[in-house]
PDB file of C-alpha atoms in Angstrom:
ATOM      1  CA  MET A   1     212.255 -23.363  11.159  1.00 48.00           C
ATOM      2  CA  SER A   2     213.967 -25.708   8.948  1.00 58.00           C
ATOM      3  CA  LYS A   3     214.713 -24.710   5.279  1.00 60.00           C
ATOM      4  CA  LYS A   4     212.567 -26.998   4.114  1.00 60.00           C
ATOM      5  CA  ALA A   5     209.499 -26.435   6.657  1.00 59.00           C
ATOM      6  CA  HIS A   6     210.028 -22.553   5.456  1.00 55.00           C
ATOM      7  CA  ARG A   7     209.848 -23.896   1.697  1.00 55.00           C
ATOM      8  CA  ARG A   8     206.535 -25.666   2.480  1.00 56.00           C
ATOM      9  CA  SER A   9     204.634 -22.841   4.399  1.00 55.00           C
ATOM     10  CA  PHE A  10     206.014 -20.355   1.424  1.00 50.00           C
ATOM     11  CA  ILE A  11     204.455 -22.577  -0.878  1.00 50.00           C
ATOM     12  CA  ALA A  12     201.346 -22.874   1.367  1.00 53.00           C
ATOM     13  CA  LYS A  13     201.043 -19.150   1.427  1.00 53.00           C
ATOM     14  CA  ALA A  14     201.957 -18.519  -2.232  1.00 48.00           C
ATOM     15  CA  SER A  15     199.061 -20.677  -3.467  1.00 57.00           C
ATOM     16  CA  GLY A  16     196.956 -18.041  -1.583  1.00 62.00           C
ATOM     17  CA  ASN A  17     193.744 -19.880  -1.433  1.00 67.00           C
ATOM     18  CA  GLY A  18     192.937 -20.120   1.780  1.00 82.00           C
ATOM     19  CA  LEU A  19     190.886 -17.003   2.766  1.00 89.00           C
ATOM     20  CA  ALA A  20     188.683 -16.797  -0.348  1.00 91.00           C
ATOM     21  CA  PRO A  21     186.877 -20.021   0.335  1.00 90.00           C
ATOM     22  CA  TRP A  22     186.785 -19.691   3.992  1.00 92.00           C
ATOM     23  CA  TRP A  23     184.761 -16.419   3.384  1.00 94.00           C
ATOM     24  CA  ALA A  24     182.960 -17.892   0.617  1.00 95.00           C
ATOM     25  CA  GLN A  25     181.636 -20.518   3.130  1.00 96.00           C
ATOM     26  CA  ARG A  26     180.329 -17.809   5.407  1.00 96.00           C
ATOM     27  CA  LEU A  27     178.834 -15.945   2.862  1.00 97.00           C
ATOM     28  CA  SER A  28     177.109 -18.640   1.266  1.00 97.00           C
ATOM     29  CA  ALA A  29     175.823 -19.663   4.705  1.00 98.00           C
ATOM     30  CA  LEU A  30     174.343 -16.212   5.256  1.00 97.00           C
ATOM     31  CA  GLY A  31     172.425 -16.463   2.079  1.00 98.00           C
ATOM     32  CA  LEU A  32     171.258 -20.195   3.071  1.00 98.00           C
ATOM     33  CA  LEU A  33     170.293 -18.511   6.698  1.00 98.00           C
ATOM     34  CA  LEU A  34     167.242 -17.205   4.833  1.00 98.00           C
ATOM     35  CA  LEU A  35     166.677 -19.399   1.987  1.00 98.00           C
ATOM     36  CA  ILE A  36     166.208 -22.891   4.047  1.00 98.00           C
ATOM     37  CA  PRO A  37     163.594 -21.371   6.320  1.00 98.00           C
ATOM     38  CA  TRP A  38     162.243 -20.174   2.867  1.00 98.00           C
ATOM     39  CA  ILE A  39     161.799 -23.697   0.997  1.00 98.00           C
ATOM     40  CA  LEU A  40     161.012 -25.603   4.177  1.00 97.00           C
ATOM     41  CA  PHE A  41     158.012 -23.127   4.523  1.00 97.00           C
ATOM     42  CA  GLN A  42     157.029 -23.578   1.239  1.00 97.00           C
ATOM     43  CA  LEU A  43     157.119 -27.363   1.389  1.00 96.00           C
ATOM     44  CA  LYS A  44     154.979 -27.322   4.252  1.00 94.00           C
ATOM     45  CA  SER A  45     152.625 -24.844   2.854  1.00 94.00           C
ATOM     46  CA  HIS A  46     151.769 -25.920  -0.688  1.00 93.00           C
ATOM     47  CA  SER A  47     150.878 -29.488  -1.362  1.00 84.00           C
ATOM     48  CA  PHE A  48     153.001 -29.611  -4.869  1.00 92.00           C
ATOM     49  CA  ASP A  49     150.546 -32.524  -5.684  1.00 91.00           C
ATOM     50  CA  THR A  50     150.115 -32.204  -9.376  1.00 94.00           C
ATOM     51  CA  HIS A  51     152.841 -31.088 -11.985  1.00 95.00           C
ATOM     52  CA  ASP A  52     150.424 -28.088 -12.816  1.00 95.00           C
ATOM     53  CA  HIS A  53     150.716 -26.896  -9.177  1.00 95.00           C
ATOM     54  CA  VAL A  54     154.391 -26.790  -8.995  1.00 96.00           C
ATOM     55  CA  MET A  55     154.668 -25.274 -12.621  1.00 95.00           C
ATOM     56  CA  HIS A  56     152.601 -22.477 -11.273  1.00 95.00           C
ATOM     57  CA  TRP A  57     154.413 -22.179  -8.187  1.00 97.00           C
ATOM     58  CA  ILE A  58     157.908 -22.070  -9.885  1.00 96.00           C
ATOM     59  CA  GLN A  59     156.444 -19.710 -12.244  1.00 94.00           C
ATOM     60  CA  SER A  60     156.334 -16.592  -9.840  1.00 95.00           C
ATOM     61  CA  PRO A  61     159.157 -14.354 -10.472  1.00 96.00           C
ATOM     62  CA  PHE A  62     160.184 -14.450  -6.798  1.00 97.00           C
ATOM     63  CA  ASN A  63     160.070 -18.221  -6.560  1.00 97.00           C
ATOM     64  CA  ALA A  64     161.770 -18.704  -9.708  1.00 97.00           C
ATOM     65  CA  THR A  65     164.911 -16.230  -8.325  1.00 98.00           C
ATOM     66  CA  ALA A  66     164.589 -17.587  -4.820  1.00 98.00           C
ATOM     67  CA  THR A  67     165.001 -21.198  -6.226  1.00 98.00           C
ATOM     68  CA  LEU A  68     167.848 -20.129  -8.547  1.00 98.00           C
ATOM     69  CA  MET A  69     169.416 -18.450  -5.483  1.00 98.00           C
ATOM     70  CA  LEU A  70     169.041 -21.638  -3.510  1.00 98.00           C
ATOM     71  CA  VAL A  71     170.587 -23.996  -6.394  1.00 98.00           C
ATOM     72  CA  GLY A  72     173.504 -21.636  -6.601  1.00 98.00           C
ATOM     73  CA  LEU A  73     174.313 -20.933  -2.955  1.00 98.00           C
ATOM     74  CA  SER A  74     173.545 -24.678  -1.834  1.00 98.00           C
ATOM     75  CA  PHE A  75     175.737 -26.371  -4.507  1.00 98.00           C
ATOM     76  CA  TYR A  76     178.412 -23.561  -3.858  1.00 98.00           C
ATOM     77  CA  HIS A  77     178.381 -24.266   0.003  1.00 98.00           C
ATOM     78  CA  GLY A  78     178.118 -28.111  -0.829  1.00 98.00           C
ATOM     79  CA  TYR A  79     181.205 -28.129  -2.480  1.00 97.00           C
ATOM     80  CA  LEU A  80     183.204 -25.883  -0.357  1.00 97.00           C
ATOM     81  CA  GLY A  81     182.533 -28.028   2.717  1.00 97.00           C
ATOM     82  CA  LEU A  82     183.081 -31.288   0.386  1.00 96.00           C
ATOM     83  CA  ARG A  83     186.418 -30.010  -0.590  1.00 95.00           C
ATOM     84  CA  VAL A  84     187.620 -29.350   3.075  1.00 93.00           C
ATOM     85  CA  ILE A  85     186.253 -32.655   4.166  1.00 94.00           C
ATOM     86  CA  MET A  86     188.500 -33.990   1.012  1.00 94.00           C
ATOM     87  CA  GLU A  87     191.684 -31.933   1.950  1.00 91.00           C
ATOM     88  CA  ASP A  88     191.332 -33.448   5.781  1.00 89.00           C
ATOM     89  CA  TYR A  89     190.984 -36.776   5.099  1.00 90.00           C
ATOM     90  CA  VAL A  90     192.538 -37.821   1.449  1.00 91.00           C
ATOM     91  CA  SER A  91     196.221 -37.705   2.530  1.00 89.00           C
ATOM     92  CA  ASN A  92     197.276 -39.180  -1.248  1.00 93.00           C
ATOM     93  CA  HIS A  93     198.118 -35.605  -2.958  1.00 93.00           C
ATOM     94  CA  GLY A  94     197.320 -36.781  -6.643  1.00 95.00           C
ATOM     95  CA  LEU A  95     194.056 -38.564  -5.348  1.00 96.00           C
ATOM     96  CA  ARG A  96     192.944 -35.445  -3.476  1.00 95.00           C
ATOM     97  CA  LEU A  97     193.592 -33.333  -6.574  1.00 95.00           C
ATOM     98  CA  PHE A  98     191.705 -35.677  -8.588  1.00 97.00           C
ATOM     99  CA  LEU A  99     189.058 -35.916  -6.327  1.00 97.00           C
ATOM    100  CA  THR A 100     188.642 -32.236  -5.616  1.00 96.00           C
ATOM    101  CA  ILE A 101     188.536 -31.216  -9.409  1.00 96.00           C
ATOM    102  CA  LEU A 102     185.999 -34.129 -10.331  1.00 97.00           C
ATOM    103  CA  THR A 103     183.681 -32.715  -7.286  1.00 97.00           C
ATOM    104  CA  LYS A 104     184.071 -29.173  -8.989  1.00 97.00           C
ATOM    105  CA  PHE A 105     183.339 -30.013 -11.865  1.00 98.00           C
ATOM    106  CA  LEU A 106     180.272 -32.552 -11.125  1.00 98.00           C
ATOM    107  CA  PHE A 107     179.085 -29.574  -8.772  1.00 98.00           C
ATOM    108  CA  ILE A 108     179.323 -26.819 -11.638  1.00 98.00           C
ATOM    109  CA  ALA A 109     177.433 -29.174 -14.027  1.00 98.00           C
ATOM    110  CA  LEU A 110     174.716 -30.317 -11.810  1.00 98.00           C
ATOM    111  CA  SER A 111     173.952 -26.685 -10.601  1.00 98.00           C
ATOM    112  CA  LEU A 112     174.093 -25.458 -14.326  1.00 98.00           C
ATOM    113  CA  LEU A 113     171.645 -28.296 -15.187  1.00 98.00           C
ATOM    114  CA  CYS A 114     169.167 -27.133 -12.272  1.00 98.00           C
ATOM    115  CA  ALA A 115     169.193 -23.494 -13.321  1.00 98.00           C
ATOM    116  CA  PHE A 116     168.713 -24.134 -17.240  1.00 96.00           C
ATOM    117  CA  ILE A 117     165.884 -26.029 -16.064  1.00 96.00           C
ATOM    118  CA  ILE A 118     164.355 -23.314 -14.210  1.00 97.00           C
ATOM    119  CA  PHE A 119     165.135 -20.773 -16.759  1.00 96.00           C
ATOM    120  CA  HIS A 120     163.508 -23.372 -19.181  1.00 94.00           C
ATOM    121  CA  LEU A 121     160.451 -24.101 -17.092  1.00 94.00           C
ATOM    122  CA  THR A 122     159.980 -20.222 -16.569  1.00 94.00           C
ATOM    123  CA  LEU A 123     160.966 -18.689 -19.842  1.00 92.00           C
ATOM    124  CA  GLY A 124     160.446 -21.892 -22.334  1.00 81.00           C
ATOM    125  CA  SER A 125     157.287 -22.693 -24.091  1.00 63.00           C
ATOM    126  CA  ALA A 126     157.745 -26.533 -24.229  1.00 57.00           C
ATOM    127  CA  HIS A 127     158.729 -29.325 -22.048  1.00 53.00           C
ATOM    128  CA  VAL A 128     161.929 -30.355 -22.343  1.00 55.00           C
ATOM    129  CA  PRO A 129     162.250 -34.168 -24.471  1.00 56.00           C
ATOM    130  CA  SER A 130     162.877 -36.912 -22.429  1.00 53.00           C
ATOM    131  CA  LEU A 131     166.414 -37.497 -21.864  1.00 51.00           C
TER     132      LEU A 131
ATOM    133  CA  MET B   1     209.946 -35.399  -4.507  1.00 54.00           C
ATOM    134  CA  GLU B   2     210.808 -37.139  -1.276  1.00 59.00           C
ATOM    135  CA  LYS B   3     207.745 -38.359   0.613  1.00 64.00           C
ATOM    136  CA  PRO B   4     207.360 -36.733   4.190  1.00 69.00           C
ATOM    137  CA  HIS B   5     207.215 -38.987   7.280  1.00 78.00           C
ATOM    138  CA  ARG B   6     205.178 -36.881   9.633  1.00 78.00           C
ATOM    139  CA  PRO B   7     203.765 -38.365  12.521  1.00 78.00           C
ATOM    140  CA  LEU B   8     200.022 -39.264  12.420  1.00 75.00           C
ATOM    141  CA  SER B   9     197.529 -37.573  14.701  1.00 72.00           C
ATOM    142  CA  PRO B  10     195.484 -40.188  16.848  1.00 75.00           C
ATOM    143  CA  HIS B  11     192.137 -41.057  15.086  1.00 77.00           C
ATOM    144  CA  LEU B  12     188.894 -40.100  16.365  1.00 75.00           C
ATOM    145  CA  GLN B  13     188.038 -43.214  18.446  1.00 80.00           C
ATOM    146  CA  ILE B  14     191.127 -42.742  20.556  1.00 82.00           C
ATOM    147  CA  TYR B  15     189.192 -39.804  22.357  1.00 82.00           C
ATOM    148  CA  ARG B  16     186.587 -39.956  24.871  1.00 86.00           C
ATOM    149  CA  PRO B  17     183.347 -38.488  23.139  1.00 88.00           C
ATOM    150  CA  GLN B  18     182.515 -34.987  24.469  1.00 90.00           C
ATOM    151  CA  ILE B  19     179.813 -32.665  23.557  1.00 92.00           C
ATOM    152  CA  THR B  20     182.407 -30.602  21.719  1.00 92.00           C
ATOM    153  CA  SER B  21     183.902 -33.278  19.599  1.00 91.00           C
ATOM    154  CA  VAL B  22     180.830 -34.910  18.933  1.00 94.00           C
ATOM    155  CA  LEU B  23     178.595 -31.867  17.483  1.00 95.00           C
ATOM    156  CA  SER B  24     182.152 -31.038  15.679  1.00 94.00           C
ATOM    157  CA  ILE B  25     182.064 -34.350  13.909  1.00 93.00           C
ATOM    158  CA  LEU B  26     178.233 -34.469  13.485  1.00 96.00           C
ATOM    159  CA  HIS B  27     178.387 -31.068  11.340  1.00 97.00           C
ATOM    160  CA  ARG B  28     180.652 -32.704   8.767  1.00 96.00           C
ATOM    161  CA  PHE B  29     178.408 -36.183   8.628  1.00 97.00           C
ATOM    162  CA  THR B  30     175.136 -33.749   8.106  1.00 98.00           C
ATOM    163  CA  GLY B  31     176.823 -31.702   5.854  1.00 98.00           C
ATOM    164  CA  MET B  32     177.573 -34.967   3.603  1.00 97.00           C
ATOM    165  CA  GLY B  33     174.135 -36.200   4.420  1.00 97.00           C
ATOM    166  CA  LEU B  34     172.757 -32.941   2.730  1.00 98.00           C
ATOM    167  CA  ILE B  35     174.887 -33.588  -0.253  1.00 98.00           C
ATOM    168  CA  LEU B  36     172.226 -36.385  -0.995  1.00 97.00           C
ATOM    169  CA  GLY B  37     169.714 -33.201  -0.734  1.00 98.00           C
ATOM    170  CA  LEU B  38     171.484 -31.565  -3.619  1.00 98.00           C
ATOM    171  CA  GLY B  39     170.956 -34.900  -5.444  1.00 98.00           C
ATOM    172  CA  VAL B  40     167.068 -34.612  -4.531  1.00 98.00           C
ATOM    173  CA  MET B  41     167.067 -30.938  -5.605  1.00 98.00           C
ATOM    174  CA  ALA B  42     168.346 -31.786  -9.372  1.00 98.00           C
ATOM    175  CA  TRP B  43     165.942 -34.678  -9.405  1.00 98.00           C
ATOM    176  CA  ALA B  44     163.049 -32.883  -8.705  1.00 97.00           C
ATOM    177  CA  LEU B  45     163.610 -30.106 -11.210  1.00 97.00           C
ATOM    178  CA  LEU B  46     164.600 -32.743 -13.820  1.00 97.00           C
ATOM    179  CA  ALA B  47     161.362 -34.741 -13.348  1.00 97.00           C
ATOM    180  CA  LEU B  48     159.570 -31.588 -13.435  1.00 95.00           C
ATOM    181  CA  SER B  49     161.240 -30.731 -16.473  1.00 94.00           C
ATOM    182  CA  CYS B  50     160.248 -33.888 -18.300  1.00 94.00           C
ATOM    183  CA  GLY B  51     156.204 -33.408 -17.871  1.00 93.00           C
ATOM    184  CA  ALA B  52     153.689 -34.599 -15.597  1.00 95.00           C
ATOM    185  CA  PRO B  53     154.217 -38.428 -15.637  1.00 96.00           C
ATOM    186  CA  SER B  54     157.634 -38.242 -14.568  1.00 96.00           C
ATOM    187  CA  TYR B  55     156.788 -35.725 -11.979  1.00 97.00           C
ATOM    188  CA  GLU B  56     154.163 -38.305 -10.959  1.00 97.00           C
ATOM    189  CA  SER B  57     156.756 -40.939 -10.348  1.00 97.00           C
ATOM    190  CA  PHE B  58     159.028 -38.479  -8.317  1.00 97.00           C
ATOM    191  CA  ARG B  59     156.480 -37.863  -6.205  1.00 96.00           C
ATOM    192  CA  SER B  60     155.499 -41.421  -5.705  1.00 96.00           C
ATOM    193  CA  PHE B  61     158.921 -42.347  -4.213  1.00 97.00           C
ATOM    194  CA  TRP B  62     158.270 -40.093  -0.929  1.00 96.00           C
ATOM    195  CA  PRO B  63     155.560 -42.510   0.740  1.00 95.00           C
ATOM    196  CA  THR B  64     157.890 -45.496   0.333  1.00 97.00           C
ATOM    197  CA  PHE B  65     159.863 -47.097   2.786  1.00 97.00           C
ATOM    198  CA  MET B  66     162.859 -45.779   1.078  1.00 97.00           C
ATOM    199  CA  GLY B  67     161.397 -42.677   0.431  1.00 97.00           C
ATOM    200  CA  LEU B  68     160.363 -42.094   4.289  1.00 97.00           C
ATOM    201  CA  GLY B  69     163.979 -43.129   5.162  1.00 97.00           C
ATOM    202  CA  LEU B  70     165.542 -40.647   2.965  1.00 98.00           C
ATOM    203  CA  ARG B  71     163.504 -37.908   4.280  1.00 97.00           C
ATOM    204  CA  VAL B  72     163.955 -38.640   7.748  1.00 97.00           C
ATOM    205  CA  ILE B  73     167.957 -38.267   6.714  1.00 97.00           C
ATOM    206  CA  LEU B  74     167.562 -35.193   4.994  1.00 98.00           C
ATOM    207  CA  VAL B  75     165.311 -33.626   7.617  1.00 98.00           C
ATOM    208  CA  THR B  76     167.354 -34.449  10.261  1.00 98.00           C
ATOM    209  CA  SER B  77     170.701 -33.177   8.665  1.00 98.00           C
ATOM    210  CA  LEU B  78     169.101 -30.265   7.704  1.00 98.00           C
ATOM    211  CA  PHE B  79     167.966 -29.087  10.901  1.00 98.00           C
ATOM    212  CA  TYR B  80     171.179 -29.990  12.563  1.00 98.00           C
ATOM    213  CA  HIS B  81     173.458 -28.471  10.129  1.00 98.00           C
ATOM    214  CA  PHE B  82     171.396 -25.049  10.137  1.00 98.00           C
ATOM    215  CA  PHE B  83     171.401 -24.757  13.759  1.00 98.00           C
ATOM    216  CA  ASN B  84     174.852 -25.609  14.391  1.00 98.00           C
ATOM    217  CA  GLY B  85     176.291 -23.572  11.223  1.00 98.00           C
ATOM    218  CA  VAL B  86     174.544 -20.614  13.108  1.00 98.00           C
ATOM    219  CA  ARG B  87     176.613 -21.371  16.248  1.00 98.00           C
ATOM    220  CA  HIS B  88     179.991 -21.460  13.857  1.00 97.00           C
ATOM    221  CA  LEU B  89     179.126 -18.401  12.669  1.00 97.00           C
ATOM    222  CA  PHE B  90     178.708 -16.568  16.031  1.00 97.00           C
ATOM    223  CA  TRP B  91     182.082 -18.484  16.489  1.00 97.00           C
ATOM    224  CA  ASP B  92     183.237 -16.426  13.585  1.00 96.00           C
ATOM    225  CA  ALA B  93     182.475 -13.290  15.046  1.00 96.00           C
ATOM    226  CA  GLY B  94     184.247 -14.091  18.194  1.00 96.00           C
ATOM    227  CA  GLN B  95     181.202 -14.712  20.328  1.00 96.00           C
ATOM    228  CA  GLY B  96     180.740 -17.397  22.872  1.00 96.00           C
ATOM    229  CA  LEU B  97     184.004 -19.178  22.397  1.00 96.00           C
ATOM    230  CA  ASP B  98     184.449 -19.691  26.350  1.00 96.00           C
ATOM    231  CA  LEU B  99     183.890 -23.422  27.419  1.00 95.00           C
ATOM    232  CA  LYS B 100     180.740 -22.726  29.205  1.00 96.00           C
ATOM    233  CA  SER B 101     178.885 -20.928  26.409  1.00 97.00           C
ATOM    234  CA  VAL B 102     179.968 -23.395  23.793  1.00 97.00           C
ATOM    235  CA  LYS B 103     178.404 -26.596  26.016  1.00 96.00           C
ATOM    236  CA  ALA B 104     175.317 -24.185  26.451  1.00 97.00           C
ATOM    237  CA  SER B 105     175.003 -23.540  22.615  1.00 97.00           C
ATOM    238  CA  GLY B 106     175.867 -27.096  21.972  1.00 97.00           C
ATOM    239  CA  TRP B 107     172.933 -28.727  23.798  1.00 97.00           C
ATOM    240  CA  PHE B 108     170.721 -25.934  22.510  1.00 98.00           C
ATOM    241  CA  VAL B 109     171.534 -27.140  19.241  1.00 98.00           C
ATOM    242  CA  VAL B 110     170.690 -30.715  19.722  1.00 98.00           C
ATOM    243  CA  VAL B 111     167.656 -29.775  21.707  1.00 98.00           C
ATOM    244  CA  ALA B 112     166.368 -27.297  18.808  1.00 98.00           C
ATOM    245  CA  SER B 113     167.090 -29.645  16.072  1.00 98.00           C
ATOM    246  CA  ALA B 114     165.467 -32.451  17.489  1.00 98.00           C
ATOM    247  CA  VAL B 115     162.478 -30.491  18.477  1.00 98.00           C
ATOM    248  CA  GLY B 116     162.468 -28.655  14.944  1.00 97.00           C
ATOM    249  CA  THR B 117     162.958 -32.139  12.996  1.00 98.00           C
ATOM    250  CA  ILE B 118     160.123 -33.993  14.941  1.00 97.00           C
ATOM    251  CA  LEU B 119     157.866 -30.977  14.494  1.00 97.00           C
ATOM    252  CA  TYR B 120     158.551 -30.447  10.803  1.00 97.00           C
ATOM    253  CA  LEU B 121     158.258 -34.356  10.223  1.00 95.00           C
ATOM    254  CA  ILE B 122     155.019 -34.861  12.128  1.00 93.00           C
ATOM    255  CA  PHE B 123     153.030 -31.593  11.025  1.00 86.00           C
TER     256      PHE B 123
END
């Protein structure tokens, strides 16, 4: 191995962020293995035709918890997958860094928004004012 | 820092499509399709939180032509990505890695996701 290649592989190892996201991707997949059939079944068995109906559904503690889990795991899983794709296909180092960080913030913000809404719908007393 | 001039590996269209490679790239495409699903989830919750009229307008989107198209994309992507994801988990556990199993499980995924998608969309 050349000195330069050795230094590169050393840097890759030192950054140490290969295994953790790999595991996180699989563990979130395992959770989604249960949650996806659950939500597909819910969408089929309830009509969700009126606002009242959905409010009633989400205010059940089990449905609210499972929906929160679904939001958290699916956004996490999606972020990790998108990051791998960007790491594979965006060759410009600066652009790749920019895109991965942007995606991270965007996904954190959107999943927090979803979680906030679920808490508000289940625990809050008033509608969120229109945006 | 000096920019490394490394050789580029051949792009996808160089290779003859095979069940293994096609299913592999489909996993990524459907995964990207499912990012739309995350947006739909956020949209649904947002509409719900803004009250009955906005939830009604969210609902009225789905019977439209665009809504139907999006539903087909999402359901197809979800069923494929789900079944092929299970296949990946088996591989990660070291199971079914020989060529014969890979091809058999690949065709199983194709049939299962096609049947699942059609049944889900119709019933």
